[in-house]
Coordinates of C-alpha atoms and ligand atoms in Angstrom, one line a residue:
M1 CA 43.6 106.3 107.9
A2 CA 46.3 108.7 109.7
K3 CA 48.1 106.5 113.0
T4 CA 48.1 107.9 116.1
L5 CA 49.8 106.6 119.3
I6 CA 49.8 107.7 122.2
R7 CA 52.1 106.1 123.5
G8 CA 53.2 105.3 127.9
A9 CA 49.9 106.9 129.2
R10 CA 48.5 104.8 131.8
V11 CA 44.3 103.2 130.9
F12 CA 41.7 103.3 132.7
D13 CA 39.9 99.7 132.4
G14 CA 36.4 100.3 133.6
H15 CA 37.8 99.1 137.3
G16 CA 41.5 100.7 137.3
L17 CA 44.4 102.3 135.9
T18 CA 46.8 99.8 133.4
G19 CA 50.5 100.6 134.3
P20 CA 52.3 102.7 131.3
R21 CA 50.4 100.8 127.7
D22 CA 50.4 102.4 124.1
V23 CA 47.2 102.8 122.6
T24 CA 46.9 102.9 118.3
I25 CA 43.7 105.4 117.5
D26 CA 43.9 104.2 113.1
G27 CA 40.4 105.9 111.8
R28 CA 37.3 106.4 113.5
V29 CA 38.8 103.2 115.8
I30 CA 41.0 101.7 118.4
A31 CA 43.5 99.7 116.5
A32 CA 45.1 96.2 116.9
E33 CA 48.3 96.8 116.4
A34 CA 50.8 99.6 116.4
G35 CA 51.9 100.1 113.2
E36 CA 53.1 102.9 111.4
P37 CA 52.4 106.0 113.1
D38 CA 51.8 109.4 111.8
E39 CA 51.2 111.2 114.6
V40 CA 53.1 110.2 118.5
V41 CA 51.3 111.5 121.6
E42 CA 54.2 111.3 124.4
A43 CA 51.9 109.7 127.4
D44 CA 54.1 109.6 129.9
G45 CA 52.5 110.6 133.6
L46 CA 49.3 110.8 131.8
T47 CA 46.4 109.0 132.2
L48 CA 44.2 108.3 129.2
L49 CA 39.8 107.3 129.4
P50 CA 37.0 106.3 127.5
G51 CA 35.4 109.0 126.1
L52 CA 32.9 110.5 129.0
I53 CA 29.0 109.7 128.4
D54 CA 26.5 111.8 129.5
A55 CA 23.7 110.2 130.6
H56 CA 21.1 112.6 130.7
L57 CA 21.3 116.0 128.9
H58 CA 18.9 117.7 127.0
L59 CA 20.3 118.9 123.7
K60 CA 19.8 122.6 122.0
G61 CA 22.1 123.4 118.9
P62 CA 25.3 122.8 117.1
E63 CA 26.8 124.9 120.0
T64 CA 25.9 122.3 122.8
L65 CA 28.1 119.6 121.1
G66 CA 31.2 121.5 120.8
K67 CA 30.8 122.1 124.7
L68 CA 30.6 119.0 125.6
V69 CA 33.7 117.8 124.1
S70 CA 36.1 120.7 125.0
Y71 CA 34.6 119.0 128.7
G72 CA 35.1 115.1 127.6
V73 CA 32.2 114.4 126.5
T74 CA 32.9 112.5 123.4
T75 CA 28.8 111.2 123.2
G76 CA 25.3 112.4 124.9
L77 CA 22.5 110.6 125.8
D78 CA 19.8 113.0 124.9
M79 CA 16.1 112.1 127.6
A80 CA 13.1 115.5 125.6
S81 CA 14.5 117.3 122.4
W82 CA 11.9 118.5 119.7
P83 CA 11.2 119.4 116.3
A84 CA 13.3 115.7 114.8
S85 CA 14.3 117.5 112.6
L86 CA 16.2 119.2 114.8
V87 CA 17.2 116.4 116.3
Q88 CA 18.7 115.0 112.9
S89 CA 20.8 118.5 112.4
L90 CA 22.9 117.5 115.2
R91 CA 23.2 113.6 114.5
E92 CA 27.5 112.2 113.6
Q93 CA 28.8 115.3 113.3
P94 CA 32.4 115.1 113.3
G95 CA 34.5 116.8 115.5
V96 CA 32.0 116.8 118.6
S97 CA 29.3 114.8 121.0
D98 CA 28.5 112.2 119.2
I99 CA 23.9 111.7 120.5
R100 CA 21.2 110.1 120.7
S101 CA 17.7 111.0 121.9
A102 CA 14.9 110.4 122.9
G103 CA 13.0 113.0 120.7
L104 CA 9.1 114.1 121.5
P105 CA 9.2 112.6 126.0
V106 CA 5.3 111.5 126.9
I107 CA 3.7 113.2 129.6
G108 CA 0.9 113.6 130.7
R109 CA -1.9 115.9 130.5
G110 CA -1.7 117.5 134.3
G111 CA 1.5 117.5 134.7
R112 CA 4.1 120.1 135.8
H113 CA 5.9 118.8 131.9
A114 CA 3.2 120.1 130.5
Q115 CA 3.4 124.1 131.6
F116 CA 6.2 123.7 128.7
G117 CA 4.4 123.8 125.3
M118 CA 4.2 121.0 124.1
P119 CA 3.3 119.4 120.8
E120 CA 0.0 117.7 121.1
G121 CA 1.8 114.7 119.6
A122 CA 4.3 114.3 123.4
Y123 CA 0.9 113.3 125.2
A124 CA 0.4 110.0 126.1
G125 CA -3.5 108.6 125.0
T126 CA -5.6 105.3 125.9
P127 CA -3.5 102.1 126.2
E128 CA -5.0 101.2 123.3
Q129 CA -2.6 104.1 121.2
A130 CA 0.3 103.1 123.0
G131 CA 1.2 100.6 119.8
E132 CA 0.5 103.5 117.6
M133 CA 2.7 106.3 119.6
V134 CA 5.5 104.1 119.5
R135 CA 5.6 103.1 115.7
S136 CA 5.9 107.3 115.0
R137 CA 9.0 107.6 117.9
I138 CA 10.8 105.6 115.4
A139 CA 9.1 107.3 112.4
D140 CA 10.8 110.8 113.8
G141 CA 14.5 108.5 115.1
S142 CA 14.0 108.2 118.3
D143 CA 16.7 106.1 119.3
Y144 CA 14.9 105.5 123.0
L145 CA 11.5 106.0 124.5
K146 CA 11.2 109.0 127.1
L147 CA 7.7 108.2 130.1
V148 CA 7.5 111.6 131.9
L149 CA 6.1 109.9 135.6
E150 CA 3.9 112.2 138.0
A151 CA 2.8 110.5 141.4
P152 CA -0.7 109.4 140.9
G153 CA -3.1 112.4 141.4
E154 CA -0.8 114.9 140.1
G155 CA -1.5 114.9 135.8
G156 CA 1.4 112.5 134.4
P157 CA 0.5 109.7 132.7
D158 CA -1.5 107.0 134.0
Q159 CA -1.1 103.7 134.9
A160 CA -2.8 101.1 132.4
A161 CA -1.3 103.8 129.8
A162 CA 2.1 103.2 130.7
A163 CA 2.4 100.0 131.4
A164 CA 1.1 99.8 127.3
L165 CA 3.4 101.6 126.2
V166 CA 6.4 100.0 128.0
M167 CA 5.4 97.9 126.6
A168 CA 5.3 98.0 123.3
A169 CA 8.1 99.7 123.1
R170 CA 9.7 96.8 123.9
E171 CA 8.5 94.7 121.4
A172 CA 9.6 97.6 119.0
G173 CA 13.4 96.5 120.9
L174 CA 13.5 100.1 121.9
L175 CA 15.0 101.4 125.3
T176 CA 12.2 102.5 128.0
I177 CA 13.8 105.6 130.2
A178 CA 11.3 106.8 133.0
H179 CA 11.8 110.3 133.9
A180 CA 11.0 109.7 138.1
A181 CA 11.3 112.8 140.9
S182 CA 9.2 111.9 143.3
A183 CA 8.6 108.5 145.8
G184 CA 5.1 108.5 143.8
A185 CA 6.4 108.3 140.2
Y186 CA 8.9 105.6 141.8
D187 CA 5.9 103.3 142.5
L188 CA 4.5 103.4 139.0
A189 CA 8.3 103.5 137.6
I190 CA 8.7 100.0 139.3
A191 CA 5.5 98.1 138.7
I192 CA 5.7 99.4 134.5
G193 CA 8.9 98.0 134.6
V194 CA 11.1 100.7 132.7
D195 CA 14.4 99.7 132.1
I196 CA 16.4 102.3 132.9
V197 CA 14.8 105.8 135.9
T198 CA 16.2 109.3 136.0
H199 CA 16.6 111.8 138.8
V200 CA 16.1 110.5 142.3
P201 CA 13.2 112.4 144.6
F202 CA 13.9 115.2 144.6
G203 CA 13.8 116.8 148.7
E204 CA 12.0 112.7 150.2
A205 CA 14.3 109.8 150.2
L206 CA 13.5 106.6 148.2
R207 CA 12.0 104.0 150.7
P208 CA 13.8 100.7 151.5
D209 CA 10.7 98.5 149.9
Q210 CA 11.5 100.5 146.6
V211 CA 14.8 100.1 146.6
E212 CA 14.9 96.7 146.6
A213 CA 12.3 96.7 144.1
L214 CA 14.9 98.3 141.7
A215 CA 17.4 95.5 142.5
A216 CA 14.9 92.4 142.0
A217 CA 14.2 93.9 138.7
G218 CA 17.4 94.8 137.0
Q219 CA 16.5 98.0 136.9
V220 CA 19.0 100.7 135.8
V221 CA 18.8 105.0 137.6
V222 CA 20.4 107.1 136.7
P223 CA 19.7 109.9 139.2
T224 CA 20.7 113.1 137.8
L225 CA 22.5 114.4 141.0
T226 CA 23.8 117.7 139.8
M227 CA 20.5 118.7 139.5
A228 CA 19.5 117.8 142.3
E229 CA 22.1 120.0 143.9
S230 CA 20.4 122.7 141.4
I231 CA 17.3 122.2 142.9
S232 CA 19.0 122.4 146.4
K233 CA 20.4 125.7 145.5
L234 CA 16.6 127.1 143.9
R235 CA 14.6 125.4 146.2
G236 CA 16.3 124.8 149.7
T237 CA 15.5 120.8 149.2
R238 CA 18.0 119.0 149.9
L239 CA 20.6 117.3 148.8
E240 CA 21.4 114.6 151.1
D241 CA 18.0 113.1 150.3
A242 CA 19.2 112.3 147.5
L243 CA 22.6 111.6 148.5
E244 CA 21.1 109.5 150.5
T245 CA 18.9 107.2 148.2
V246 CA 22.0 107.0 145.9
G247 CA 24.6 105.9 148.5
A248 CA 21.5 103.2 149.3
L249 CA 21.4 102.3 145.8
H250 CA 24.4 101.5 145.5
D251 CA 24.5 99.5 147.9
A252 CA 21.7 97.3 147.4
G253 CA 23.7 96.3 143.6
V254 CA 21.7 99.3 141.3
P255 CA 23.4 100.6 138.7
I256 CA 24.3 104.0 138.9
L257 CA 24.9 105.8 135.4
A258 CA 25.8 109.2 135.3
G259 CA 23.8 112.0 134.1
T260 CA 23.3 115.5 135.0
D261 CA 19.8 116.8 132.8
A262 CA 22.2 119.5 131.2
N263 CA 20.3 122.7 129.7
A264 CA 19.6 125.3 128.2
Q265 CA 14.9 125.8 128.6
P266 CA 14.0 128.8 130.3
G267 CA 12.1 128.4 133.9
V268 CA 14.2 124.2 134.8
P269 CA 16.7 124.7 137.3
P270 CA 20.2 125.6 135.0
V271 CA 22.6 123.0 134.6
E272 CA 26.0 123.5 132.4
Y273 CA 27.1 121.3 129.5
G274 CA 29.9 119.1 130.1
S275 CA 31.6 121.1 133.3
S276 CA 28.3 119.1 135.0
L277 CA 29.4 115.8 134.5
H278 CA 32.5 116.1 136.1
R279 CA 30.7 117.5 139.2
E280 CA 28.0 115.0 138.5
L281 CA 31.0 112.4 138.6
E282 CA 32.7 114.3 142.2
L283 CA 28.7 114.1 143.8
L284 CA 28.6 109.7 142.7
T285 CA 30.7 109.4 145.3
R286 CA 29.6 111.8 148.2
A287 CA 27.2 109.3 147.6
G288 CA 29.2 106.0 148.0
L289 CA 30.6 104.9 144.6
T290 CA 34.4 105.1 144.5
N291 CA 36.1 107.4 142.3
A292 CA 36.3 104.2 139.5
E293 CA 33.2 103.4 139.8
A294 CA 32.0 106.5 139.2
L295 CA 34.2 106.7 136.7
N296 CA 33.0 103.5 134.9
A297 CA 29.2 104.9 135.4
A298 CA 29.8 107.5 132.7
T299 CA 31.7 105.3 130.6
A300 CA 31.5 101.7 130.6
G301 CA 28.0 101.8 131.7
P302 CA 26.5 103.3 130.1
A303 CA 27.6 102.1 127.1
Q304 CA 26.2 98.5 128.3
Y305 CA 22.7 99.6 129.2
F306 CA 22.3 102.2 126.5
K307 CA 23.2 98.9 124.7
L308 CA 26.7 101.6 122.9
A309 CA 28.5 98.2 122.5
D310 CA 31.3 100.7 119.9
R311 CA 32.2 103.1 122.6
G312 CA 32.9 103.7 126.2
V313 CA 35.6 100.6 126.9
V314 CA 40.0 101.5 124.8
E315 CA 40.1 98.5 123.2
A316 CA 41.2 98.2 119.9
G317 CA 37.5 97.2 117.1
R318 CA 35.6 100.7 119.4
R319 CA 35.1 104.1 118.5
A320 CA 38.3 106.0 119.2
D321 CA 36.8 108.0 122.0
L322 CA 39.6 109.0 124.3
L323 CA 39.9 111.1 127.1
L324 CA 44.2 112.4 127.8
I325 CA 44.3 114.3 131.1
A326 CA 46.8 114.7 134.0
G327 CA 47.4 113.1 136.6
D328 CA 45.3 110.4 138.9
P329 CA 41.5 110.2 138.8
L330 CA 41.5 107.1 141.3
T331 CA 43.4 109.1 143.9
D332 CA 42.0 113.0 142.4
L333 CA 39.1 112.8 141.1
S334 CA 39.5 116.3 140.0
A335 CA 42.5 114.8 137.5
T336 CA 39.4 114.1 135.2
R337 CA 38.9 118.2 134.2
S338 CA 42.9 118.6 133.8
I339 CA 41.8 117.6 130.3
T340 CA 45.3 117.9 128.0
R341 CA 43.9 116.1 124.6
V342 CA 40.1 114.5 123.3
W343 CA 39.6 112.6 120.7
V344 CA 36.1 111.8 119.1
A345 CA 35.9 108.9 116.9
G346 CA 39.2 110.1 116.0
V347 CA 38.5 113.3 115.5
S348 CA 41.8 115.6 117.6
K349 CA 39.7 118.4 119.3
Ligands
ZN401 ZN1 15.4 116.4 131.8

């Protein structure tokens, strides 16, 4: 196995930067000991980050994965893509972003998402059908269950069906993620106890009682501020509402993860693959996270909450998903865009 020594970089440890130190890549993983390297990368004055994780995107094709990795996004968590054969064809491709996928989401018959020409299997049924629906997602290879919730009366899955799906997924060991883009949909996400809520209300702020409930239940939020910004430009909604919501969630102790909603879907507000995650980090700091907290939200945070124990931190034994940048991102976040080199499972780009 080829060994690479990265010499003298300061390393982001999830909270701050270490002093200059050496990190060795041995094959696919970070090594405990240096040994004899085949290559030495002089990294004096550079910063080494864990590869970035985008906790909300939509896969398109192989070109998506290459684009992501060129921006240092070494893991992409897809929040709805189908057919299963497309998702399967994008898994474990060497040298490009590694993926997890929700596969086909669960939607209601009358909601906004029904207009995207969804396969019949996407529609929530009765509570009694929840177990079968979860089993079919697992058979298709879904890594977690994505529910598209709407405010009451807006055509999403009803509360009984959604609650039964969360229960069935939990019994099967699948994380549950709910799309909620309004305060009404958030009420439902809180009531049914999903693990992770994605988006924040676009065009209104969350209520304080909702923020408290999310914090008390230990729910995690992936706000997709980049999407909020794209929507605000198209529809004139106030980005400030989304920023205030994220600030309030963060103050209340709700874990916040970086996700962009990057997509190539006609009719959906545009968000670019890869570059958007750097924008998301900037928007998270505008909402009140420190630079270090924003970086954590795109590395160790998503690894922890999506149970990806093999990545997200620069330590021996983890995947060698690494991003070498010029400058200090704790004093100037734009440094994350000054990419010197990227490794995905030890393969250098
Ligand atoms: Zn999405």
